Structure formats: C-alpha cells, structure tokens
Amino acid sequence: MSQPVFTLRQGRTPLLISMPHIGTAIPEDQQHRYQPRALQSEDTDWHLGQLYGDLAEELGASLIQPHYSRYLIDLNRPPEDTPMYPGASNTELCPTRFFTGEPLYLEGQAPDEAEKLRRRQNYWLPYHRALNAELQRLKNLHGHVVLFDAHSIRSELPWLFEGRLPDLNLGTVEGKSCAPSITAALGQLLAGQSDYTQVVNGRFKGGFITRHYGQPAQGQHAVQLEMCQCCYMNEPAPFEYRPDLAAKVQPLLKQMFETLLAWKP
C-alpha cells in the first residue's frame, strides 16, 4: 500500500466523526481492473474533510478519514456483504457498479472471493479496528460516546432512488442506533429551519457503521447524515467545492454537533 489506510485525529470530547467514503485512491496494482472512468472516483463523498474539518477541531471532536476509494472496498458495508436496503438497488462491499448503474470493472476483472477477502483484511479491518478503538477510548473518558457518520451524495441518482433526495437525510436506524432523545433533538433542529429540506429515517436510515456501532444500551450512540452535495459543492464533474454554499450550511452542522455534545445520558 502506497499510503496509510486512514488518518485519525483524536479529540477531547465524546464525539467521533467518521467519513467512510471520502477516499479517492485506487492502488496501482488494481487500476487495470477498472473501467477508465472509475479512476476519477466520481461516487466519492467529495470535500467532506474540508466541510467538517474545522468544525471538528473547534469542537474537540475526533475525526477518522480513509484514503482509499469506496470503489476498492466500501467501509460502510457489512463484511459478509448482506444488503443494507433489501428490495432496493444496493452497492456491495466491493462495488461492481457506478451509482448510475453501469459496470465499474472491465469484463472478467471484478474481484473474486480471494480478492475480496484480501481487501477486507488490508483495508476494511484496519479502519474498523481504529474506529472501534477510538469509540472505546472516548467512552472510557466520558462515560458515553456519540458517533456521527458523515456522508454526501448527488441529489438525483435514479438507479439508487426515485426523484430528488431531501437536502439533509438523518438516519438513526428508526431510532435504534441512539437514545430516542438524540433522534428527537436532531429532528427538532432540522425541522426548525427552512433553508434545507430534511427527513429523519427516510431512504437512508443508516449504513453498517451506524447500525453496528450504535449500541445505546452500552452508552454508544450513532447517527448518520446523508447530505445532498448541492448543499456545499457543484454536483457535476469536476466536483468543485463551493465555499459560498458551505458557509451557509456549516452553521447548521455546528448546531447539530453542539446538540450532540450538550446531550447527556
């Protein structure tokens, strides 16, 4: 591997921000497998490090960020590769299609079971070990911990969902991944503003990270935010960051984090 699997910045408060889909790198020894288009990593959760990074530092949150693309392995999918949303189009642990539905790999080049296992061991497992260790460190320090799983997506992707997504899609696995008062407080905050459309536990209820690490009975709470990329960037390639748009949504994101930090068991 030419670069670390992830970077972790340890914070001082009981909040950990995970961004499992911001990586763009595809290892050189795997690039020959992919359609040339795939090397642009178009389905990345672009610029979330820039959008959230200063807020995380200001509020003392921990931050974990992978370097490798979801096209190599999806860190927000279960290791056994079971579908997250039965009955809907799903991306896999080692995705084989773009979000537009076309094949990601050249014919005959999709990873076999041995390659999938290698990727789980080399990329998926180190990220999750570090994520879990940081959750335990923060919980030991503070008595509880909140995991905020940050995502972004194009607002319209017919292969994955019908119509246009709400701007802000909060997922708490139907309230199972965190204390009910956390879902209620964040839902009230989102409903109380009019700049962005929003929904709680709509199409995106939370992926593997939210579902697996959200264990409220053990003092470990998790929420996912799937944000439409038009809230802070240009959705078409070359996917430019828009500081003017970001500056508008960041105060609301800060309020969400402050709500989580103010919450007590």
Tab-separated table of N, CA, C and O in Angstrom, residues 35-135:
chain	number	residue	atom	x	y	z
A	35	GLN	N	-12.896	0.113	-15.333
A	35	GLN	CA	-13.190	0.992	-16.444
A	35	GLN	C	-12.387	2.286	-16.261
A	35	GLN	O	-12.255	2.780	-15.133
A	36	PRO	N	-11.841	2.853	-17.325
A	36	PRO	CA	-11.060	4.092	-17.167
A	36	PRO	C	-11.800	5.173	-16.412
A	36	PRO	O	-11.195	5.908	-15.620
A	37	ARG	N	-13.088	5.260	-16.612
A	37	ARG	CA	-13.910	6.257	-15.919
A	37	ARG	C	-13.808	6.122	-14.399
A	37	ARG	O	-13.879	7.116	-13.666
A	38	ALA	N	-13.613	4.897	-13.912
A	38	ALA	CA	-13.616	4.653	-12.470
A	38	ALA	C	-12.442	5.316	-11.762
A	38	ALA	O	-12.523	5.611	-10.563
A	39	LEU	N	-11.356	5.564	-12.488
A	39	LEU	CA	-10.171	6.122	-11.851
A	39	LEU	C	-10.381	7.560	-11.403
A	39	LEU	O	-9.561	8.105	-10.665
A	40	GLN	N	-11.495	8.175	-11.799
A	40	GLN	CA	-11.854	9.509	-11.318
A	40	GLN	C	-12.648	9.454	-10.016
A	40	GLN	O	-12.948	10.496	-9.421
A	41	SER	N	-13.030	8.252	-9.577
A	41	SER	CA	-13.737	8.060	-8.295
A	41	SER	C	-14.942	8.988	-8.148
A	41	SER	O	-15.134	9.651	-7.127
A	42	GLU	N	-15.785	9.027	-9.158
A	42	GLU	CA	-16.856	10.023	-9.200
A	42	GLU	C	-17.861	9.896	-8.067
A	42	GLU	O	-18.522	10.874	-7.713
A	43	ASP	N	-18.004	8.705	-7.477
A	43	ASP	CA	-19.001	8.494	-6.426
A	43	ASP	C	-18.446	8.729	-5.023
A	43	ASP	O	-19.000	8.247	-4.027
A	44	THR	N	-17.360	9.471	-4.961
A	44	THR	CA	-16.771	9.866	-3.678
A	44	THR	C	-17.696	10.837	-2.935
A	44	THR	O	-18.434	11.594	-3.548
A	45	ASP	N	-17.646	10.811	-1.614
A	45	ASP	CA	-18.298	11.841	-0.792
A	45	ASP	C	-17.356	13.046	-0.749
A	45	ASP	O	-16.662	13.302	0.233
A	46	TRP	N	-17.378	13.815	-1.818
A	46	TRP	CA	-16.363	14.839	-2.048
A	46	TRP	C	-16.320	15.919	-0.964
A	46	TRP	O	-17.354	16.373	-0.495
A	47	HIS	N	-15.101	16.310	-0.615
A	47	HIS	CA	-14.812	17.530	0.166
A	47	HIS	C	-15.364	17.526	1.594
A	47	HIS	O	-15.388	18.580	2.230
A	48	LEU	N	-15.783	16.392	2.114
A	48	LEU	CA	-16.333	16.415	3.473
A	48	LEU	C	-15.273	16.772	4.505
A	48	LEU	O	-15.586	17.371	5.538
A	49	GLY	N	-14.025	16.398	4.249
A	49	GLY	CA	-12.968	16.796	5.166
A	49	GLY	C	-12.850	18.301	5.267
A	49	GLY	O	-12.633	18.852	6.351
A	50	GLN	N	-13.007	18.975	4.149
A	50	GLN	CA	-12.956	20.441	4.137
A	50	GLN	C	-14.199	21.032	4.789
A	50	GLN	O	-14.128	22.015	5.525
A	51	LEU	N	-15.346	20.420	4.527
A	51	LEU	CA	-16.601	20.934	5.062
A	51	LEU	C	-16.666	20.800	6.586
A	51	LEU	O	-17.099	21.721	7.286
A	52	TYR	N	-16.224	19.655	7.112
A	52	TYR	CA	-16.371	19.350	8.532
A	52	TYR	C	-15.110	19.571	9.362
A	52	TYR	O	-15.190	19.648	10.593
A	53	GLY	N	-13.949	19.611	8.703
A	53	GLY	CA	-12.694	19.529	9.449
A	53	GLY	C	-12.500	20.611	10.494
A	53	GLY	O	-12.150	20.326	11.644
A	54	ASP	N	-12.720	21.872	10.112
A	54	ASP	CA	-12.526	22.962	11.071
A	54	ASP	C	-13.547	22.903	12.199
A	54	ASP	O	-13.225	23.209	13.357
A	55	LEU	N	-14.782	22.514	11.881
A	55	LEU	CA	-15.808	22.381	12.921
A	55	LEU	C	-15.401	21.307	13.926
A	55	LEU	O	-15.549	21.494	15.140
A	56	ALA	N	-14.902	20.193	13.419
A	56	ALA	CA	-14.486	19.110	14.304
A	56	ALA	C	-13.371	19.556	15.229
A	56	ALA	O	-13.391	19.283	16.439
A	57	GLU	N	-12.403	20.272	14.682
A	57	GLU	CA	-11.276	20.730	15.505
A	57	GLU	C	-11.748	21.742	16.543
A	57	GLU	O	-11.340	21.694	17.710
A	58	GLU	N	-12.602	22.676	16.125
A	58	GLU	CA	-13.096	23.707	17.039
A	58	GLU	C	-13.850	23.099	18.218
A	58	GLU	O	-13.724	23.564	19.365
A	59	LEU	N	-14.621	22.042	17.949
A	59	LEU	CA	-15.463	21.441	18.982
A	59	LEU	C	-14.786	20.272	19.694
A	59	LEU	O	-15.391	19.648	20.564
A	60	GLY	N	-13.555	19.971	19.316
A	60	GLY	CA	-12.810	18.928	20.007
A	60	GLY	C	-13.230	17.520	19.665
A	60	GLY	O	-13.005	16.584	20.441
A	61	ALA	N	-13.830	17.339	18.480
A	61	ALA	CA	-14.277	16.009	18.069
A	61	ALA	C	-13.125	15.217	17.461
A	61	ALA	O	-12.229	15.785	16.819
A	62	SER	N	-13.151	13.916	17.621
A	62	SER	CA	-12.230	13.039	16.903
A	62	SER	C	-12.701	12.919	15.454
A	62	SER	O	-13.892	13.043	15.158
A	63	LEU	N	-11.756	12.639	14.563
A	63	LEU	CA	-12.070	12.588	13.136
A	63	LEU	C	-11.273	11.457	12.500
A	63	LEU	O	-10.049	11.429	12.604
A	64	ILE	N	-11.972	10.533	11.824
A	64	ILE	CA	-11.295	9.444	11.127
A	64	ILE	C	-11.671	9.493	9.654
A	64	ILE	O	-12.847	9.621	9.299
A	65	GLN	N	-10.634	9.437	8.795
A	65	GLN	CA	-10.825	9.606	7.359
A	65	GLN	C	-10.011	8.560	6.597
A	65	GLN	O	-8.797	8.462	6.806
A	66	PRO	N	-10.630	7.781	5.712
A	66	PRO	CA	-9.889	6.822	4.899
A	66	PRO	C	-9.250	7.486	3.690
A	66	PRO	O	-9.669	8.572	3.262
A	67	HIS	N	-8.255	6.842	3.130
A	67	HIS	CA	-7.588	7.361	1.936
A	67	HIS	C	-8.057	6.668	0.658
A	67	HIS	O	-8.027	7.262	-0.420
A	68	TYR	N	-8.501	5.421	0.772
A	68	TYR	CA	-8.815	4.649	-0.432
A	68	TYR	C	-10.287	4.755	-0.801
A	68	TYR	O	-11.162	4.925	0.047
A	69	SER	N	-10.530	4.633	-2.091
A	69	SER	CA	-11.868	4.826	-2.646
A	69	SER	C	-12.828	3.704	-2.250
A	69	SER	O	-12.434	2.550	-2.094
A	70	ARG	N	-14.100	4.063	-2.163
A	70	ARG	CA	-15.147	3.069	-1.972
A	70	ARG	C	-15.188	2.091	-3.140
A	70	ARG	O	-15.746	1.001	-3.021
A	71	TYR	N	-14.600	2.455	-4.293
A	71	TYR	CA	-14.546	1.527	-5.420
A	71	TYR	C	-13.642	0.341	-5.114
A	71	TYR	O	-13.771	-0.715	-5.727
A	72	LEU	N	-12.715	0.503	-4.183
A	72	LEU	CA	-11.863	-0.611	-3.755
A	72	LEU	C	-12.627	-1.473	-2.759
A	72	LEU	O	-12.735	-2.694	-2.933
A	73	ILE	N	-13.150	-0.850	-1.727
A	73	ILE	CA	-13.984	-1.535	-0.740
A	73	ILE	C	-14.815	-0.488	-0.012
A	73	ILE	O	-14.336	0.622	0.250
A	74	ASP	N	-16.043	-0.839	0.284
A	74	ASP	CA	-16.967	0.091	0.936
A	74	ASP	C	-16.920	-0.144	2.441
A	74	ASP	O	-17.398	-1.171	2.942
A	75	LEU	N	-16.365	0.812	3.156
A	75	LEU	CA	-16.191	0.681	4.600
A	75	LEU	C	-17.508	0.755	5.356
A	75	LEU	O	-17.545	0.449	6.551
A	76	ASN	N	-18.576	1.132	4.682
A	76	ASN	CA	-19.880	1.243	5.338
A	76	ASN	C	-20.803	0.095	4.955
A	76	ASN	O	-22.025	0.236	4.997
A	77	ARG	N	-20.215	-1.030	4.580
A	77	ARG	CA	-20.978	-2.238	4.289
A	77	ARG	C	-20.522	-3.354	5.220
A	77	ARG	O	-19.357	-3.389	5.628
A	78	PRO	N	-21.419	-4.285	5.564
A	78	PRO	CA	-21.028	-5.379	6.461
A	78	PRO	C	-20.022	-6.306	5.793
A	78	PRO	O	-20.058	-6.489	4.568
A	79	PRO	N	-19.135	-6.901	6.571
A	79	PRO	CA	-18.097	-7.753	5.983
A	79	PRO	C	-18.665	-8.966	5.262
A	79	PRO	O	-18.040	-9.478	4.333
A	80	GLU	N	-19.864	-9.422	5.671
A	80	GLU	CA	-20.483	-10.557	4.975
A	80	GLU	C	-21.249	-10.119	3.735
A	80	GLU	O	-21.805	-10.940	3.017
A	81	ASP	N	-21.307	-8.797	3.467
A	81	ASP	CA	-21.866	-8.245	2.233
A	81	ASP	C	-23.377	-8.446	2.094
A	81	ASP	O	-23.890	-8.589	0.987
A	82	THR	N	-24.102	-8.446	3.194
A	82	THR	CA	-25.558	-8.513	3.116
A	82	THR	C	-26.108	-7.139	2.718
A	82	THR	O	-25.538	-6.111	3.079
A	83	PRO	N	-27.231	-7.081	1.974
A	83	PRO	CA	-27.773	-5.799	1.517
A	83	PRO	C	-28.208	-4.921	2.683
A	83	PRO	O	-28.782	-5.398	3.661
A	84	MET	N	-27.936	-3.626	2.573
A	84	MET	CA	-28.358	-2.671	3.586
A	84	MET	C	-29.845	-2.333	3.456
A	84	MET	O	-30.534	-2.091	4.447
A	85	TYR	N	-30.319	-2.297	2.216
A	85	TYR	CA	-31.704	-1.888	1.957
A	85	TYR	C	-32.364	-2.927	1.054
A	85	TYR	O	-32.393	-2.766	-0.168
A	86	PRO	N	-32.863	-4.031	1.633
A	86	PRO	CA	-33.490	-5.077	0.833
A	86	PRO	C	-34.624	-4.519	-0.030
A	86	PRO	O	-35.405	-3.685	0.410
A	87	GLY	N	-34.653	-4.987	-1.274
A	87	GLY	CA	-35.692	-4.545	-2.186
A	87	GLY	C	-35.334	-3.329	-2.998
A	87	GLY	O	-36.053	-2.974	-3.936
A	88	ALA	N	-34.215	-2.675	-2.665
A	88	ALA	CA	-33.755	-1.504	-3.411
A	88	ALA	C	-32.410	-1.825	-4.057
A	88	ALA	O	-31.777	-2.837	-3.747
A	89	SER	N	-31.969	-0.983	-4.985
A	89	SER	CA	-30.628	-1.132	-5.543
A	89	SER	C	-29.613	-0.879	-4.436
A	89	SER	O	-29.702	0.114	-3.717
A	90	ASN	N	-28.661	-1.793	-4.290
A	90	ASN	CA	-27.659	-1.696	-3.244
A	90	ASN	C	-26.261	-1.748	-3.846
A	90	ASN	O	-26.016	-2.466	-4.821
A	91	THR	N	-25.344	-1.000	-3.257
A	91	THR	CA	-23.937	-1.168	-3.597
A	91	THR	C	-23.348	-2.216	-2.664
A	91	THR	O	-23.795	-2.397	-1.539
A	92	GLU	N	-22.307	-2.899	-3.150
A	92	GLU	CA	-21.769	-4.047	-2.422
A	92	GLU	C	-20.540	-3.679	-1.596
A	92	GLU	O	-20.041	-2.564	-1.676
A	93	LEU	N	-20.057	-4.660	-0.840
A	93	LEU	CA	-18.827	-4.472	-0.073
A	93	LEU	C	-17.678	-4.087	-1.005
A	93	LEU	O	-16.909	-3.173	-0.705
A	94	CYS	N	-17.552	-4.788	-2.106
A	94	CYS	CA	-16.630	-4.415	-3.179
A	94	CYS	C	-17.504	-4.062	-4.376
A	94	CYS	O	-17.893	-4.946	-5.151
A	95	PRO	N	-17.875	-2.796	-4.514
A	95	PRO	CA	-18.871	-2.413	-5.516
A	95	PRO	C	-18.477	-2.833	-6.929
A	95	PRO	O	-17.290	-2.828	-7.292
A	96	THR	N	-19.479	-3.193	-7.712
A	96	THR	CA	-19.253	-3.591	-9.103
A	96	THR	C	-19.943	-2.654	-10.085
A	96	THR	O	-19.839	-2.860	-11.300
A	97	ARG	N	-20.652	-1.641	-9.580
A	97	ARG	CA	-21.337	-0.692	-10.460
A	97	ARG	C	-21.150	0.739	-9.965
A	97	ARG	O	-21.011	0.981	-8.771
A	98	PHE	N	-21.145	1.656	-10.927
A	98	PHE	CA	-21.237	3.067	-10.588
A	98	PHE	C	-22.621	3.348	-10.007
A	98	PHE	O	-23.555	2.548	-10.160
A	99	PHE	N	-22.778	4.500	-9.372
A	99	PHE	CA	-24.091	4.890	-8.867
A	99	PHE	C	-25.105	5.088	-9.989
A	99	PHE	O	-26.305	5.176	-9.726
A	100	THR	N	-24.627	5.183	-11.200
A	100	THR	CA	-25.531	5.289	-12.348
A	100	THR	C	-25.920	3.926	-12.905
A	100	THR	O	-26.734	3.852	-13.827
A	101	GLY	N	-25.354	2.853	-12.366
A	101	GLY	CA	-25.750	1.505	-12.734
A	101	GLY	C	-24.826	0.786	-13.686
A	101	GLY	O	-24.921	-0.436	-13.833
A	102	GLU	N	-23.898	1.501	-14.348
A	102	GLU	CA	-23.017	0.845	-15.309
A	102	GLU	C	-21.917	0.053	-14.598
A	102	GLU	O	-21.553	0.363	-13.473
A	103	PRO	N	-21.349	-0.950	-15.283
A	103	PRO	CA	-20.289	-1.764	-14.677
A	103	PRO	C	-19.061	-0.925	-14.322
A	103	PRO	O	-18.625	-0.075	-15.104
A	104	LEU	N	-18.518	-1.196	-13.161
A	104	LEU	CA	-17.341	-0.487	-12.665
A	104	LEU	C	-16.050	-1.110	-13.194
A	104	LEU	O	-15.050	-0.425	-13.400
A	105	TYR	N	-16.094	-2.425	-13.437
A	105	TYR	CA	-14.911	-3.170	-13.846
A	105	TYR	C	-14.968	-3.521	-15.325
A	105	TYR	O	-16.050	-3.652	-15.913
A	106	LEU	N	-13.806	-3.727	-15.909
A	106	LEU	CA	-13.721	-4.322	-17.235
A	106	LEU	C	-14.241	-5.750	-17.175
A	106	LEU	O	-14.245	-6.381	-16.108
A	107	GLU	N	-14.670	-6.264	-18.280
A	107	GLU	CA	-15.266	-7.609	-18.301
A	107	GLU	C	-14.270	-8.641	-17.777
A	107	GLU	O	-13.108	-8.681	-18.179
A	108	GLY	N	-14.749	-9.450	-16.825
A	108	GLY	CA	-13.925	-10.501	-16.253
A	108	GLY	C	-12.946	-10.047	-15.197
A	108	GLY	O	-12.164	-10.861	-14.671
A	109	GLN	N	-12.972	-8.768	-14.822
A	109	GLN	CA	-11.990	-8.228	-13.883
A	109	GLN	C	-12.548	-7.919	-12.490
A	109	GLN	O	-11.816	-7.447	-11.629
A	110	ALA	N	-13.820	-8.171	-12.278
A	110	ALA	CA	-14.388	-7.943	-10.939
A	110	ALA	C	-13.675	-8.841	-9.931
A	110	ALA	O	-13.262	-9.959	-10.263
A	111	PRO	N	-13.515	-8.381	-8.695
A	111	PRO	CA	-12.766	-9.175	-7.712
A	111	PRO	C	-13.453	-10.484	-7.372
A	111	PRO	O	-14.671	-10.530	-7.192
A	112	ASP	N	-12.658	-11.564	-7.287
A	112	ASP	CA	-13.194	-12.852	-6.856
A	112	ASP	C	-13.186	-12.906	-5.327
A	112	ASP	O	-12.823	-11.938	-4.651
A	113	GLU	N	-13.588	-14.025	-4.764
A	113	GLU	CA	-13.708	-14.130	-3.308
A	113	GLU	C	-12.363	-13.946	-2.604
A	113	GLU	O	-12.293	-13.348	-1.536
A	114	ALA	N	-11.303	-14.461	-3.210
A	114	ALA	CA	-9.985	-14.313	-2.589
A	114	ALA	C	-9.566	-12.846	-2.554
A	114	ALA	O	-9.014	-12.371	-1.561
A	115	GLU	N	-9.852	-12.105	-3.632
A	115	GLU	CA	-9.501	-10.682	-3.673
A	115	GLU	C	-10.364	-9.883	-2.704
A	115	GLU	O	-9.874	-8.968	-2.031
A	116	LYS	N	-11.626	-10.243	-2.601
A	116	LYS	CA	-12.489	-9.566	-1.630
A	116	LYS	C	-11.980	-9.776	-0.206
A	116	LYS	O	-11.965	-8.848	0.603
A	117	LEU	N	-11.550	-10.991	0.096
A	117	LEU	CA	-11.008	-11.279	1.419
A	117	LEU	C	-9.745	-10.472	1.676
A	117	LEU	O	-9.554	-9.914	2.769
A	118	ARG	N	-8.875	-10.376	0.679
A	118	ARG	CA	-7.651	-9.594	0.823
A	118	ARG	C	-7.977	-8.130	1.115
A	118	ARG	O	-7.362	-7.505	1.992
A	119	ARG	N	-8.955	-7.588	0.412
A	119	ARG	CA	-9.342	-6.198	0.628
A	119	ARG	C	-9.959	-6.004	2.011
A	119	ARG	O	-9.709	-4.971	2.653
A	120	ARG	N	-10.741	-6.972	2.453
A	120	ARG	CA	-11.296	-6.858	3.813
A	120	ARG	C	-10.168	-6.818	4.840
A	120	ARG	O	-10.203	-6.015	5.786
A	121	GLN	N	-9.195	-7.674	4.692
A	121	GLN	CA	-8.103	-7.749	5.663
A	121	GLN	C	-7.218	-6.509	5.626
A	121	GLN	O	-6.776	-6.014	6.676
A	122	ASN	N	-6.957	-5.983	4.437
A	122	ASN	CA	-5.977	-4.905	4.287
A	122	ASN	C	-6.549	-3.506	4.424
A	122	ASN	O	-5.806	-2.565	4.751
A	123	TYR	N	-7.844	-3.349	4.163
A	123	TYR	CA	-8.433	-2.006	4.140
A	123	TYR	C	-9.626	-1.858	5.085
A	123	TYR	O	-9.670	-0.915	5.872
A	124	TRP	N	-10.562	-2.781	5.022
A	124	TRP	CA	-11.778	-2.679	5.835
A	124	TRP	C	-11.456	-2.872	7.310
A	124	TRP	O	-11.857	-2.078	8.161
A	125	LEU	N	-10.734	-3.932	7.615
A	125	LEU	CA	-10.480	-4.288	9.014
A	125	LEU	C	-9.657	-3.242	9.762
A	125	LEU	O	-10.013	-2.873	10.893
A	126	PRO	N	-8.570	-2.700	9.189
A	126	PRO	CA	-7.826	-1.671	9.929
A	126	PRO	C	-8.669	-0.436	10.248
A	126	PRO	O	-8.556	0.127	11.344
A	127	TYR	N	-9.513	-0.021	9.311
A	127	TYR	CA	-10.368	1.143	9.563
A	127	TYR	C	-11.316	0.871	10.718
A	127	TYR	O	-11.473	1.693	11.634
A	128	HIS	N	-11.940	-0.282	10.710
A	128	HIS	CA	-12.921	-0.590	11.746
A	128	HIS	C	-12.269	-0.861	13.094
A	128	HIS	O	-12.851	-0.530	14.139
A	129	ARG	N	-11.102	-1.432	13.101
A	129	ARG	CA	-10.385	-1.588	14.370
A	129	ARG	C	-10.079	-0.225	14.988
A	129	ARG	O	-10.251	-0.024	16.190
A	130	ALA	N	-9.625	0.706	14.164
A	130	ALA	CA	-9.307	2.043	14.663
A	130	ALA	C	-10.564	2.783	15.097
A	130	ALA	O	-10.564	3.480	16.126
A	131	LEU	N	-11.624	2.655	14.323
A	131	LEU	CA	-12.897	3.288	14.661
A	131	LEU	C	-13.413	2.782	16.000
A	131	LEU	O	-13.779	3.567	16.892
A	132	ASN	N	-13.395	1.480	16.183
A	132	ASN	CA	-13.874	0.890	17.429
A	132	ASN	C	-12.979	1.283	18.603
A	132	ASN	O	-13.482	1.604	19.697
A	133	ALA	N	-11.671	1.288	18.385
A	133	ALA	CA	-10.743	1.645	19.471
A	133	ALA	C	-10.960	3.090	19.911
A	133	ALA	O	-10.914	3.392	21.115
A	134	GLU	N	-11.205	3.993	18.957
A	134	GLU	CA	-11.416	5.392	19.319
A	134	GLU	C	-12.751	5.568	20.039
A	134	GLU	O	-12.852	6.354	20.991
A	135	LEU	N	-13.764	4.836	19.627
A	135	LEU	CA	-15.039	4.874	20.350
A	135	LEU	C	-14.852	4.424	21.795
A	135	LEU	O	-15.381	5.045	22.728
